[in-house]
Structures are given as C-alpha cells and as structure tokens.
Amino acid sequence: MKDKEQIEIIGDNHFSTNVETPLTTNAFVKSDDEKIGNIQCHFAKIMEELGLDLTDDSLSGTPYRFAKMYVKELFYGLDPKNKPKLSVFENKYQYKKMLIEQNITIDSSCEHHFLPITGHAHIAYIPKDKVIGLSKINRLVDYYAHRPQVQERLSLQILKDLQGVLNIKDVIVMITAKHLCVSSRGIKDKESFTTTIEYDGEFNKPKIRNEFLKIIGQEKILSSALN
Ligand SMILES: [Zn+2]
C-alpha cells in the first residue's frame, strides 16, 4: 500500500498507467448477484462507520440499491460479456470521406474518486472497405464509459476498438468532460472542463484534423445560438 500522501498525489493528477483497465485475473469468476450481495454488505459497513442508522426506513435499502447500481449500471462496462456487438458492413456506397458522430453522451466515473465524469464524445473515421452502424459507436462509448475511468484511457480504448473493427487507422476521438472530483472537492472549480483528443492515420494531417475540429466547433456555435 502506498503512503497516504502519494495516494492523494496520484488522485489529484488523475494519473493513468495503462490503456487496459487494470483488472484482476479472477475479476469475473463471481456472478453479478454474488457481487451485489458482497458489495451490499461492505457498503452497509461504510454507512455504519459514518454513523448512519441503517434501521431507518429511508436508509435501510441503500446498501442494496448502491450495490446493484455499481454492478448493473455504473460499472456494467467492466464485464466483457456486456460489450456491444460491433457489426460492420461492406462500404457499398463507397463513401470515403470523413464520417462524424458528435455529441455522444459521456456518463462515466473517475477511478481515483469514484465520482461522475460527464460530457460529450465526438468521433470521426474515414471508411475504407467497412462501415459501422452509427448507433454502435454510441454503444461502444457507453460501454467503455461505464467503468471506473480516466479520460485519456477512455479515449484510447474507444479509438483502438474502432480501428480494430474497421481495420483502419484513420479514427479520431475527442472527449470534453467535467469531472465532479474537480468541481465538488479539491480545487472546487465549477467552470473548467477537460478535453482529450486521440487520433491516428489521416488525422495526423493538420488539414484533416482541422476539418473535423471546424465541424465540431461550428456545431457548438450553432447550438449555443439556438439556446
Ligand atoms: Zn477524480
């Protein structure tokens, strides 16, 4: 176990060590129901330690609700069995220009504080032989977001998967998100947000990258003008 000061430093810097989510080898040996039962017990202990009276009607169901929410909702994306099927199709239209899926909702959690990360992902690729159903991109983002995450890793995991299924390098993933651990604790900055941008292939060319950024930017200006 690292000393407490080092633990704080890692948390506040949101330091990530690997593209893969660090998992134990036996991460999925237990069933979801078994995990929910165990987490329920552990969380009841945390609540008791905080001095909360679990016999109160309002609190008595909280450990179960908390455990179920963790396993089935917030962190369902840890389990590979929940990964969406990324069916791809032959590029029959021979559309070979940039395809952008933007304003995809990001609902994630910071792995250092287990607090929400919320924002948007904007993703583009330049198809060759294969195309992917548009909603599959949203589903892939949702899957990787529902893990304890760091934003950089989330961007990379999405990028690498799309490159793999489409068999191309030409993918860009941009995420803008607010981190509750920055806005509600620590520095308590309510206004700042974090942008990560990962890309490869054609998007290494500034002209192509700027085309993407321009479209994303224009959309932002449009939506703020409309609201
Ligand atoms: Zn955090």
Short mmCIF file of C-alpha atoms and ligand atoms in Angstrom, two decimals:
data_model
loop_
_atom_site.label_atom_id
_atom_site.label_comp_id
_atom_site.label_asym_id
_atom_site.label_seq_id
_atom_site.Cartn_x
_atom_site.Cartn_y
_atom_site.Cartn_z
CA MET A 1 0.00 0.00 0.00
CA LYS A 2 1.31 3.42 -0.98
CA ASP A 3 1.56 6.10 1.69
CA LYS A 4 -1.37 8.48 2.04
CA GLU A 5 0.43 11.46 0.54
CA GLN A 6 1.31 9.51 -2.61
CA ILE A 7 -2.29 8.31 -2.90
CA GLU A 8 -3.53 11.94 -2.82
CA ILE A 9 -0.97 12.97 -5.46
CA ILE A 10 -2.00 10.19 -7.85
CA GLY A 11 -5.68 11.11 -7.39
CA ASP A 12 -5.28 14.82 -7.93
CA ASN A 13 -3.15 14.32 -11.03
CA HIS A 14 -5.54 11.73 -12.42
CA PHE A 15 -2.59 9.67 -13.44
CA SER A 16 -3.22 6.67 -15.70
CA THR A 17 -0.82 3.75 -16.08
CA ASN A 18 -2.20 1.63 -18.90
CA VAL A 19 -4.57 1.58 -21.91
CA GLU A 20 -6.17 -1.56 -20.49
CA THR A 21 -8.35 -1.19 -17.41
CA PRO A 22 -6.34 -2.84 -14.61
CA LEU A 23 -8.34 -5.95 -13.67
CA THR A 24 -7.54 -8.97 -11.53
CA THR A 25 -7.35 -12.36 -13.25
CA ASN A 26 -10.42 -13.60 -11.38
CA ALA A 27 -12.49 -10.43 -12.00
CA PHE A 28 -15.47 -12.28 -13.48
CA VAL A 29 -15.45 -15.57 -11.60
CA LYS A 30 -18.28 -14.47 -9.30
CA SER A 31 -21.78 -13.91 -10.65
CA ASP A 32 -23.31 -10.43 -10.68
CA ASP A 33 -25.71 -11.47 -7.91
CA GLU A 34 -22.83 -12.68 -5.75
CA LYS A 35 -21.03 -9.37 -6.26
CA ILE A 36 -24.16 -7.38 -5.44
CA GLY A 37 -24.60 -9.38 -2.20
CA ASN A 38 -20.99 -8.78 -1.15
CA ILE A 39 -20.90 -5.08 -2.07
CA GLN A 40 -24.18 -4.60 -0.23
CA CYS A 41 -22.53 -5.91 2.98
CA HIS A 42 -19.41 -3.81 2.50
CA PHE A 43 -21.35 -0.63 1.78
CA ALA A 44 -23.59 -1.17 4.81
CA LYS A 45 -20.36 -1.23 6.86
CA ILE A 46 -19.22 2.07 5.32
CA MET A 47 -22.56 3.67 6.14
CA GLU A 48 -22.43 2.32 9.70
CA GLU A 49 -18.88 3.61 10.06
CA LEU A 50 -20.13 7.07 9.06
CA GLY A 51 -22.64 6.79 11.88
CA LEU A 52 -25.76 6.27 9.80
CA ASP A 53 -28.67 4.33 11.28
CA LEU A 54 -29.48 1.53 8.83
CA THR A 55 -32.71 0.68 10.61
CA ASP A 56 -34.15 3.96 9.32
CA ASP A 57 -36.70 3.27 6.56
CA SER A 58 -35.08 5.71 4.19
CA LEU A 59 -31.58 4.20 4.59
CA SER A 60 -32.26 0.50 5.02
CA GLY A 61 -32.44 -0.25 1.29
CA THR A 62 -29.48 1.94 0.33
CA PRO A 63 -26.72 -0.72 0.54
CA TYR A 64 -28.63 -2.96 -1.88
CA ARG A 65 -29.50 -0.08 -4.23
CA PHE A 66 -25.88 1.07 -4.17
CA ALA A 67 -24.52 -2.43 -4.90
CA LYS A 68 -26.96 -3.07 -7.74
CA MET A 69 -26.23 0.34 -9.25
CA TYR A 70 -22.47 -0.34 -9.20
CA VAL A 71 -22.63 -3.81 -10.76
CA LYS A 72 -25.52 -3.43 -13.20
CA GLU A 73 -25.40 0.24 -14.16
CA LEU A 74 -22.38 2.44 -13.41
CA PHE A 75 -19.77 -0.30 -13.95
CA TYR A 76 -21.53 -2.74 -16.30
CA GLY A 77 -18.79 -1.95 -18.85
CA LEU A 78 -16.14 -3.77 -16.81
CA ASP A 79 -17.51 -7.14 -17.86
CA PRO A 80 -16.59 -8.19 -21.43
CA LYS A 81 -19.86 -10.16 -21.66
CA ASN A 82 -21.65 -6.78 -21.80
CA LYS A 83 -19.62 -5.47 -24.70
CA PRO A 84 -21.86 -4.46 -27.61
CA LYS A 85 -21.55 -6.44 -30.83
CA LEU A 86 -19.84 -4.12 -33.27
CA SER A 87 -21.26 -5.38 -36.53
CA VAL A 88 -19.66 -3.80 -39.57
CA PHE A 89 -20.95 -3.67 -43.13
CA GLU A 90 -19.41 -3.57 -46.54
CA ASN A 91 -18.93 0.05 -47.68
CA LYS A 92 -21.42 -0.31 -50.57
CA TYR A 93 -21.84 3.41 -51.19
CA GLN A 94 -18.08 3.73 -51.41
CA TYR A 95 -18.34 6.73 -49.08
CA LYS A 96 -14.68 7.54 -48.48
CA LYS A 97 -14.87 10.90 -46.74
CA MET A 98 -14.97 11.72 -43.07
CA LEU A 99 -17.95 10.42 -41.12
CA ILE A 100 -18.57 12.22 -37.82
CA GLU A 101 -20.70 11.12 -34.90
CA GLN A 102 -20.81 14.02 -32.47
CA ASN A 103 -22.30 14.98 -29.10
CA ILE A 104 -22.33 11.40 -27.83
CA THR A 105 -23.20 11.49 -24.15
CA ILE A 106 -20.40 10.57 -21.75
CA ASP A 107 -21.57 9.22 -18.40
CA SER A 108 -18.54 7.87 -16.64
CA SER A 109 -16.81 7.75 -13.26
CA CYS A 110 -13.34 8.82 -12.20
CA GLU A 111 -11.35 5.81 -11.00
CA HIS A 112 -9.48 7.88 -8.42
CA HIS A 113 -12.51 9.23 -6.58
CA PHE A 114 -15.47 7.22 -7.95
CA LEU A 115 -17.26 10.46 -8.78
CA PRO A 116 -19.06 11.24 -12.06
CA ILE A 117 -17.39 12.36 -15.27
CA THR A 118 -19.98 13.84 -17.64
CA GLY A 119 -19.61 15.32 -21.08
CA HIS A 120 -19.53 14.51 -24.76
CA ALA A 121 -17.53 12.48 -27.21
CA HIS A 122 -17.05 13.47 -30.84
CA ILE A 123 -15.78 10.70 -33.07
CA ALA A 124 -14.89 10.53 -36.75
CA TYR A 125 -13.45 7.98 -39.10
CA ILE A 126 -12.61 7.75 -42.77
CA PRO A 127 -14.05 4.49 -44.10
CA LYS A 128 -12.24 2.12 -46.41
CA ASP A 129 -13.89 -1.28 -47.03
CA LYS A 130 -16.08 -1.35 -43.93
CA VAL A 131 -18.59 0.93 -42.22
CA ILE A 132 -20.12 0.60 -38.78
CA GLY A 133 -23.74 1.21 -37.72
CA LEU A 134 -23.89 4.71 -36.24
CA SER A 135 -25.58 3.67 -33.01
CA LYS A 136 -22.79 1.12 -32.47
CA ILE A 137 -20.36 3.98 -31.93
CA ASN A 138 -22.63 5.37 -29.20
CA ARG A 139 -22.94 1.93 -27.64
CA LEU A 140 -19.18 1.43 -27.65
CA VAL A 141 -18.67 4.80 -25.93
CA ASP A 142 -21.33 3.93 -23.37
CA TYR A 143 -19.71 0.56 -22.66
CA TYR A 144 -16.19 1.90 -22.04
CA ALA A 145 -17.54 4.90 -20.12
CA HIS A 146 -19.27 2.62 -17.63
CA ARG A 147 -16.09 1.62 -15.85
CA PRO A 148 -14.00 3.43 -13.31
CA GLN A 149 -12.06 5.55 -15.81
CA VAL A 150 -9.51 8.20 -16.58
CA GLN A 151 -10.48 10.33 -19.56
CA GLU A 152 -7.27 9.64 -21.51
CA ARG A 153 -7.74 5.89 -21.25
CA LEU A 154 -11.41 6.13 -22.23
CA SER A 155 -10.42 8.00 -25.41
CA LEU A 156 -7.77 5.41 -26.28
CA GLN A 157 -9.95 2.39 -25.61
CA ILE A 158 -12.63 3.73 -27.96
CA LEU A 159 -10.06 4.66 -30.61
CA LYS A 160 -8.33 1.26 -30.57
CA ASP A 161 -11.57 -0.70 -30.77
CA LEU A 162 -12.87 1.30 -33.71
CA GLN A 163 -9.55 0.96 -35.51
CA GLY A 164 -9.70 -2.79 -34.91
CA VAL A 165 -13.24 -3.47 -36.15
CA LEU A 166 -12.99 -1.11 -39.12
CA ASN A 167 -9.49 -2.30 -39.97
CA ILE A 168 -8.25 1.28 -40.44
CA LYS A 169 -6.00 3.73 -38.65
CA ASP A 170 -7.99 6.83 -39.61
CA VAL A 171 -10.02 7.46 -36.45
CA ILE A 172 -10.25 10.48 -34.15
CA VAL A 173 -11.82 10.55 -30.69
CA MET A 174 -12.34 13.82 -28.85
CA ILE A 175 -13.87 13.97 -25.40
CA THR A 176 -14.82 17.07 -23.44
CA ALA A 177 -15.96 16.36 -19.91
CA LYS A 178 -16.49 17.77 -16.47
CA HIS A 179 -15.09 15.88 -13.53
CA LEU A 180 -17.08 16.10 -10.33
CA CYS A 181 -13.91 15.39 -8.35
CA VAL A 182 -12.54 18.70 -9.68
CA SER A 183 -15.77 20.69 -9.35
CA SER A 184 -17.07 19.45 -6.00
CA ARG A 185 -13.97 18.64 -3.99
CA GLY A 186 -10.27 19.51 -4.07
CA ILE A 187 -9.89 22.73 -6.10
CA LYS A 188 -13.73 23.02 -6.46
CA ASP A 189 -13.59 24.61 -9.89
CA LYS A 190 -17.12 24.61 -11.32
CA GLU A 191 -16.25 26.03 -14.74
CA SER A 192 -13.26 24.10 -16.05
CA PHE A 193 -13.58 21.03 -18.19
CA THR A 194 -11.11 18.58 -19.69
CA THR A 195 -10.54 17.85 -23.36
CA THR A 196 -8.71 14.81 -24.67
CA ILE A 197 -8.07 14.15 -28.32
CA GLU A 198 -6.63 10.92 -29.69
CA TYR A 199 -6.11 10.20 -33.38
CA ASP A 200 -4.10 8.34 -35.94
CA GLY A 201 -3.74 7.76 -39.69
CA GLU A 202 -5.15 10.55 -41.87
CA PHE A 203 -5.97 12.57 -38.77
CA ASN A 204 -2.26 13.09 -38.20
CA LYS A 205 -2.53 15.61 -41.05
CA PRO A 206 -3.43 19.05 -39.66
CA LYS A 207 -5.72 19.77 -42.62
CA ILE A 208 -7.87 16.69 -41.97
CA ARG A 209 -7.82 17.21 -38.21
CA ASN A 210 -8.82 20.85 -38.61
CA GLU A 211 -11.73 19.90 -40.85
CA PHE A 212 -13.02 17.71 -38.03
CA LEU A 213 -12.42 20.38 -35.38
CA LYS A 214 -14.12 23.02 -37.52
CA ILE A 215 -17.28 20.93 -37.88
CA ILE A 216 -17.35 20.22 -34.13
CA GLY A 217 -16.79 23.92 -33.39
CA GLN A 218 -19.48 25.06 -35.77
CA GLU A 219 -21.94 22.73 -34.15
CA LYS A 220 -21.12 24.23 -30.75
CA ILE A 221 -21.66 27.78 -32.00
CA LEU A 222 -24.93 26.72 -33.61
CA SER A 223 -26.30 25.03 -30.53
CA SER A 224 -25.37 27.91 -28.22
CA ALA A 225 -27.00 30.34 -30.67
CA LEU A 226 -30.17 28.25 -30.66
CA ASN A 227 -30.43 28.02 -26.87
ZN ZN B 1 -11.02 12.08 -9.67
#
